[in-house]
Tab-separated table of C-alpha atoms in Angstrom:
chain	number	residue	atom	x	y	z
A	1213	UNK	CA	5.498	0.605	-16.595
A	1214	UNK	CA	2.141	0.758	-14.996
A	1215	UNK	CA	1.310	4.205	-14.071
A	1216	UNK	CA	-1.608	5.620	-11.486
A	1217	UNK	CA	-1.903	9.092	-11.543
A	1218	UNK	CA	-3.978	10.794	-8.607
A	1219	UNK	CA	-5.362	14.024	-10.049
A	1220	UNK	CA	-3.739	16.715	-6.935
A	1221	UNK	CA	-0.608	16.229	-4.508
A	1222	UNK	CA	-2.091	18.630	-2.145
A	1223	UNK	CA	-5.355	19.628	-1.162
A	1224	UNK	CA	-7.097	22.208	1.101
A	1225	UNK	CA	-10.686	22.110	1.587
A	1226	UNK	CA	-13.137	23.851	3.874
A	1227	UNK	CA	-15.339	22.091	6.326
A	1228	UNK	CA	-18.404	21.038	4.784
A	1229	UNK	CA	-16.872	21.286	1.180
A	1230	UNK	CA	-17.486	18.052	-1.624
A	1231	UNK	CA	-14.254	16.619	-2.408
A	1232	UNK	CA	-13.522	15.209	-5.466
A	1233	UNK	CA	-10.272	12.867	-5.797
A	1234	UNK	CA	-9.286	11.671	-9.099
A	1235	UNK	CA	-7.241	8.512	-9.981
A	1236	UNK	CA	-6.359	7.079	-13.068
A	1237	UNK	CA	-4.217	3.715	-14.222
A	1238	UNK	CA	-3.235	2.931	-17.659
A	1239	UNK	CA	-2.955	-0.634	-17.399
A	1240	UNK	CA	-6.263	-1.918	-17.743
A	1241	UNK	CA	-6.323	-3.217	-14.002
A	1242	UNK	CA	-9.422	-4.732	-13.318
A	1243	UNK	CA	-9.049	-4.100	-9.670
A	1244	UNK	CA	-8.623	-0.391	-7.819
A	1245	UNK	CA	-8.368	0.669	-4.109
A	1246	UNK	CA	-8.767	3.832	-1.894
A	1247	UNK	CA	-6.931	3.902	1.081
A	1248	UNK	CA	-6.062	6.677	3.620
A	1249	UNK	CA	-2.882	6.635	5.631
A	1250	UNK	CA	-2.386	8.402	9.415
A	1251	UNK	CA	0.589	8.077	11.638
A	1252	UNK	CA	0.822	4.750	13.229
A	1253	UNK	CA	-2.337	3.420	11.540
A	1254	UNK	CA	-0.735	2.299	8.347
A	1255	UNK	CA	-3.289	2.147	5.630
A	1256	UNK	CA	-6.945	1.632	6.018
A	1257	UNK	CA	-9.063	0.520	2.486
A	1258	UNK	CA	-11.849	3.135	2.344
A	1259	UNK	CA	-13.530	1.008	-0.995
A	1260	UNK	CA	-12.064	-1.057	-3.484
A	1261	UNK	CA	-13.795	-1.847	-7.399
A	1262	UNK	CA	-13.722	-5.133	-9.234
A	1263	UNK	CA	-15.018	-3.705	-12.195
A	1264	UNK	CA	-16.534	-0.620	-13.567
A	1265	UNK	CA	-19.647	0.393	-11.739
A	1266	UNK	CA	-19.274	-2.085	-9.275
A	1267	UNK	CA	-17.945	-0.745	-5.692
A	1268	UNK	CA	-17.414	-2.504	-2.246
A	1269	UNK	CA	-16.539	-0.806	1.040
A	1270	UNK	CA	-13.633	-1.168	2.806
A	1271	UNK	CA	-12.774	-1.125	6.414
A	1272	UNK	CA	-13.686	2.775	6.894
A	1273	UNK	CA	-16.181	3.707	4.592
A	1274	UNK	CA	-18.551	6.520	6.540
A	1275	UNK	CA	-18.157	9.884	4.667
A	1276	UNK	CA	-16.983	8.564	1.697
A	1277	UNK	CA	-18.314	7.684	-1.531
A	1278	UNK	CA	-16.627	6.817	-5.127
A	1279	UNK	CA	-17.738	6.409	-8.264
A	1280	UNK	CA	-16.040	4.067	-11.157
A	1281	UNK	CA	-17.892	4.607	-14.745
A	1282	UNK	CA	-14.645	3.799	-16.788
A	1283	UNK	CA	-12.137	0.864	-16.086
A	1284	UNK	CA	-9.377	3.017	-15.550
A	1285	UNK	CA	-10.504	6.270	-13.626
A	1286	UNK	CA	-11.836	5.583	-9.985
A	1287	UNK	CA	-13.138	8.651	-7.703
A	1288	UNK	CA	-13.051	9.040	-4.394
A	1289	UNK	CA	-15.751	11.638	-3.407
A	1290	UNK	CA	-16.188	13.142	0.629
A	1291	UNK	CA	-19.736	14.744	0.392
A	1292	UNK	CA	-18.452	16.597	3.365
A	1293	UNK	CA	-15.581	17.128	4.470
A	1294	UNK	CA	-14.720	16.943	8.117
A	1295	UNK	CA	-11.440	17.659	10.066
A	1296	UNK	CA	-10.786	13.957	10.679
A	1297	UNK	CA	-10.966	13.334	7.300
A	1298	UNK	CA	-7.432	15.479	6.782
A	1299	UNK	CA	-4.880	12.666	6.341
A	1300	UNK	CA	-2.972	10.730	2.645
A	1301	UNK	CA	-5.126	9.085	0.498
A	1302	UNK	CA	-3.698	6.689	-1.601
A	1303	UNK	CA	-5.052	5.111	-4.963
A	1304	UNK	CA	-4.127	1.520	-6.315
A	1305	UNK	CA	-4.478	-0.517	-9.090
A	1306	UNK	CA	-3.857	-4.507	-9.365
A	1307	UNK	CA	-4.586	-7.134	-11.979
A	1308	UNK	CA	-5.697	-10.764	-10.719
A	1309	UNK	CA	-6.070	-13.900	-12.708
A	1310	UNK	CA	-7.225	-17.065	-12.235
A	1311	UNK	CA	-3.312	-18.007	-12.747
A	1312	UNK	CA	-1.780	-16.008	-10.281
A	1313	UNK	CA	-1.802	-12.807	-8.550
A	1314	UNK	CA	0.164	-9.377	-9.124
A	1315	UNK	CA	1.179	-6.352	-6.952
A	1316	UNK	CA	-0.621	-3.597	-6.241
A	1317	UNK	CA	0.335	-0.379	-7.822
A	1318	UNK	CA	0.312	2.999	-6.069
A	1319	UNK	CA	-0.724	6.494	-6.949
A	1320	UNK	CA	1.989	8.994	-5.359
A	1321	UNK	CA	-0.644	10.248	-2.624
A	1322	UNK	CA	-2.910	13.003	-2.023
A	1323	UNK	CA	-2.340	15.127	1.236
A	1324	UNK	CA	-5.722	16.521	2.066
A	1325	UNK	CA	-5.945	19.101	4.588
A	1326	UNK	CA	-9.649	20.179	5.530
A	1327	UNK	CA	-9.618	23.319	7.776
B	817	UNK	CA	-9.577	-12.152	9.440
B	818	UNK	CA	-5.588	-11.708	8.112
B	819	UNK	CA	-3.683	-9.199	10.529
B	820	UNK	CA	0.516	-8.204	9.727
B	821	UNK	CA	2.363	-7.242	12.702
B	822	UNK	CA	5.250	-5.231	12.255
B	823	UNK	CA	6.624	-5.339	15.833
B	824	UNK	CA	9.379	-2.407	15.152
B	825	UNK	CA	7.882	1.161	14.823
B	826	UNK	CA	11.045	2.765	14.233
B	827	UNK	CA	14.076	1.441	13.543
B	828	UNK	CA	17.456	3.602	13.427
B	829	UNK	CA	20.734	2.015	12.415
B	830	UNK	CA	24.018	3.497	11.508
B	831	UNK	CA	25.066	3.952	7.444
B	832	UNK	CA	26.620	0.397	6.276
B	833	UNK	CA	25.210	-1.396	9.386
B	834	UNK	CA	23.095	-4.583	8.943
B	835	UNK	CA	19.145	-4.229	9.303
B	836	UNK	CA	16.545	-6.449	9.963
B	837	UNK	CA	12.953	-5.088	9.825
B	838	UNK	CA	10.519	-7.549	11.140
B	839	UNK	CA	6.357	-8.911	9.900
B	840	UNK	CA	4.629	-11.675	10.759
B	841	UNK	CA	0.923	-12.477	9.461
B	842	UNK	CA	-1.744	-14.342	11.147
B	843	UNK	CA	-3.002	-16.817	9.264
B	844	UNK	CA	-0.854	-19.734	7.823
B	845	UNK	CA	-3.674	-20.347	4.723
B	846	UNK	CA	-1.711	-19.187	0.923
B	847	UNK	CA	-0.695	-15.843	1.036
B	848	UNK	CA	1.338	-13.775	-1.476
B	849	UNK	CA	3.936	-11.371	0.441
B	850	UNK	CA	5.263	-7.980	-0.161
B	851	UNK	CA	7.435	-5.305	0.844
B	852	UNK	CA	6.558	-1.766	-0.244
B	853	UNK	CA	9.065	1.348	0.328
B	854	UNK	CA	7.672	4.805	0.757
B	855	UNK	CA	10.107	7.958	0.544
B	856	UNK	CA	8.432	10.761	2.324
B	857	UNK	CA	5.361	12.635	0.639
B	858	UNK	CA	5.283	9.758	-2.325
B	859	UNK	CA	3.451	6.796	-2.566
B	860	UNK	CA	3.977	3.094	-2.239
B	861	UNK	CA	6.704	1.389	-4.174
B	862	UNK	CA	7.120	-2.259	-4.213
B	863	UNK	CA	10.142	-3.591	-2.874
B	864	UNK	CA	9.720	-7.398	-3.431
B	865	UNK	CA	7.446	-10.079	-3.337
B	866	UNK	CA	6.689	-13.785	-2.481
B	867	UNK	CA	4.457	-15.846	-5.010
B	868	UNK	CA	5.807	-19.307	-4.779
B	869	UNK	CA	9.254	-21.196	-5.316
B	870	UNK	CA	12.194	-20.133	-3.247
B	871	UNK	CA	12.017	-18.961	-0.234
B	872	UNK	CA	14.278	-16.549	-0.387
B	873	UNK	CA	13.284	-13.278	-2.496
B	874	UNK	CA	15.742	-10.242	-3.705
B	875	UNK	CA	15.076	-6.841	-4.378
B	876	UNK	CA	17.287	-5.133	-7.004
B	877	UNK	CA	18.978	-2.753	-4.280
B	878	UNK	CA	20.355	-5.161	-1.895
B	879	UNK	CA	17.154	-6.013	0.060
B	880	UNK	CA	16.503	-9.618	0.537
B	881	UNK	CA	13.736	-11.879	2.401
B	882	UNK	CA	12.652	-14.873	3.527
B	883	UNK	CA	9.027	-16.709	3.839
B	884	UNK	CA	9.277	-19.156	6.583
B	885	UNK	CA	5.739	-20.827	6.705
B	886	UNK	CA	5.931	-22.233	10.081
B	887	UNK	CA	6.559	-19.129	11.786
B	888	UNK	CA	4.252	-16.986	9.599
B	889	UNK	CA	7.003	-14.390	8.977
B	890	UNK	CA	8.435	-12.402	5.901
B	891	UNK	CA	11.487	-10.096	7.642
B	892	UNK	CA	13.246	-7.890	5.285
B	893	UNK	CA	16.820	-7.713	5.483
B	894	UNK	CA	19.738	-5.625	4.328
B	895	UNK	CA	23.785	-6.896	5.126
B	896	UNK	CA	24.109	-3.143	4.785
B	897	UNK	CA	22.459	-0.064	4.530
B	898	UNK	CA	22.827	3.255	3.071
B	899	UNK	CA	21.516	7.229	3.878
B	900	UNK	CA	19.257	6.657	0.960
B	901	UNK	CA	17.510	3.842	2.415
B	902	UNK	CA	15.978	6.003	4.845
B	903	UNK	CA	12.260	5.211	3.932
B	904	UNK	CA	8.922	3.415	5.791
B	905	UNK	CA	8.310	0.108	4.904
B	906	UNK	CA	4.946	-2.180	4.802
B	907	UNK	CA	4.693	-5.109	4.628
B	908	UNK	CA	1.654	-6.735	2.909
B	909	UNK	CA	-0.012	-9.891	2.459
B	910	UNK	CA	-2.682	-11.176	0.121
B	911	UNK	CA	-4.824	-14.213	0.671
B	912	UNK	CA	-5.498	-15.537	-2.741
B	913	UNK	CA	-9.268	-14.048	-3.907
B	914	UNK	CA	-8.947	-11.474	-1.062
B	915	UNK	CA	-7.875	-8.181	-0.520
B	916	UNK	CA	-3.741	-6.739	0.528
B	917	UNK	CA	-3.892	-6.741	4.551
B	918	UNK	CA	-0.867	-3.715	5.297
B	919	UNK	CA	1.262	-3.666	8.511
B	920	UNK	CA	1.548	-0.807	10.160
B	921	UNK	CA	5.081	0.271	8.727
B	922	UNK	CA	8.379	0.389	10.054
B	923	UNK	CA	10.158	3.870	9.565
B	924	UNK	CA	14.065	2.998	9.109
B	925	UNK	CA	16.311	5.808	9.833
B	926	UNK	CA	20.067	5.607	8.395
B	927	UNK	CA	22.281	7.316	10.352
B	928	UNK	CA	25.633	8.780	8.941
């Protein structure tokens, strides 16, 4: 079974603190995604990586930042976190061919709480 | 740019009831389809999923859907549902080449 692993279930950070989330797949995915999830906003792609050391942002990308020197371990790095920034962040993987196209595969959240 | 509208925010439904959770998408160009299930403080399972063939796709729990190209729709259904289905569910589509567009989730609540 494909596995993503997010480094912490639960975080609590200080205002103006770096962050430093951790994900890692095992199935050599080409293809990885942040996302953060809020209450009625489903989830919003923060950046997303093709390949390693390649990034692309997302729909919400201020105060964020991520870093991808391995295929399987993308970072998701706030250089300062905020209050608004508290909310589920959510790592994927997903492998795409030229033949077809395969599910993404989820992390099992981080719940970030900045106070 | 895709959208998926999932016009139900919350939908509660007695245990062993039938339950129809509703998404439509916005664009009729190829899509793949999905429904993800996520139990509280976890993350995103997937449910099932629409590449091509039949129209009609089955999860392994009793779940079943149906792509209907002309209306632009993937609703999830269940003839009858159970305390443990109590979950939020997204559904997701992916233009070929593109990126997963999410709904906004629909949180099913079984009641006993």
């Amino acid at each position: 079974d494909v596995k993503v692993t997010q480094s912490s279930r639960y975080l609590v950070k200080r205002t103006g603190e770096k962050v430093f989330l951790e994900c890692v797949q095992d199935m050599d995915h080409e293809n990885m995604f942040w996302y953060r999830q809020d209450p009625g906003l489903g989830l919003r792609l923060i950046y997303f990586s093709y390949d390693v050391k390649m990034k692309e942002k997302g729909d919400i990308p201020e105060g964020y930042s991520v870093s991808r020197e391995k295929k399987e371990r993308f970072s998701l790095i706030l250089e300062s976190a905020s209050t608004n920034q508290t909310s589920m962040y959510l790592c994927a993987s997903s492998l795409e061919k030229w033949t077809g196209v395969f599910e993404a595969f989820f992390g099992q959240g981080t719940r970030l709480t900045v106070v | 740019a895709q959208s998926v509208t999932q016009l139900d925010s919350q939908v509660p439904v007695f245990e062993e009831a039938p339950v129809e959770l509703r998404c439509n998408y916005s664009s009729s160009v190829s899509v793949y389809l999905f429904w993800y299930v996520q139990y509280p403080n976890q993350g995103l399972q997937l449910l099932l999923k629409y590449l091509s063939g039949s129209t009609l796709v089955e999860s392994i729990n009793g779940f079943e859907a149906e792509f209907n190209k002309s209306q632009t729709s993937f609703h999830l259904r269940k003839p009858s549902v159970h305390i443990s289905d109590t979950a939020e569910y997204f559904c997701a589509v992916k233009p070929y080449g593109q990126n997963f567009v999410f709904g906004p989730g629909t949180r099913l609540s079984v009641l006993p």
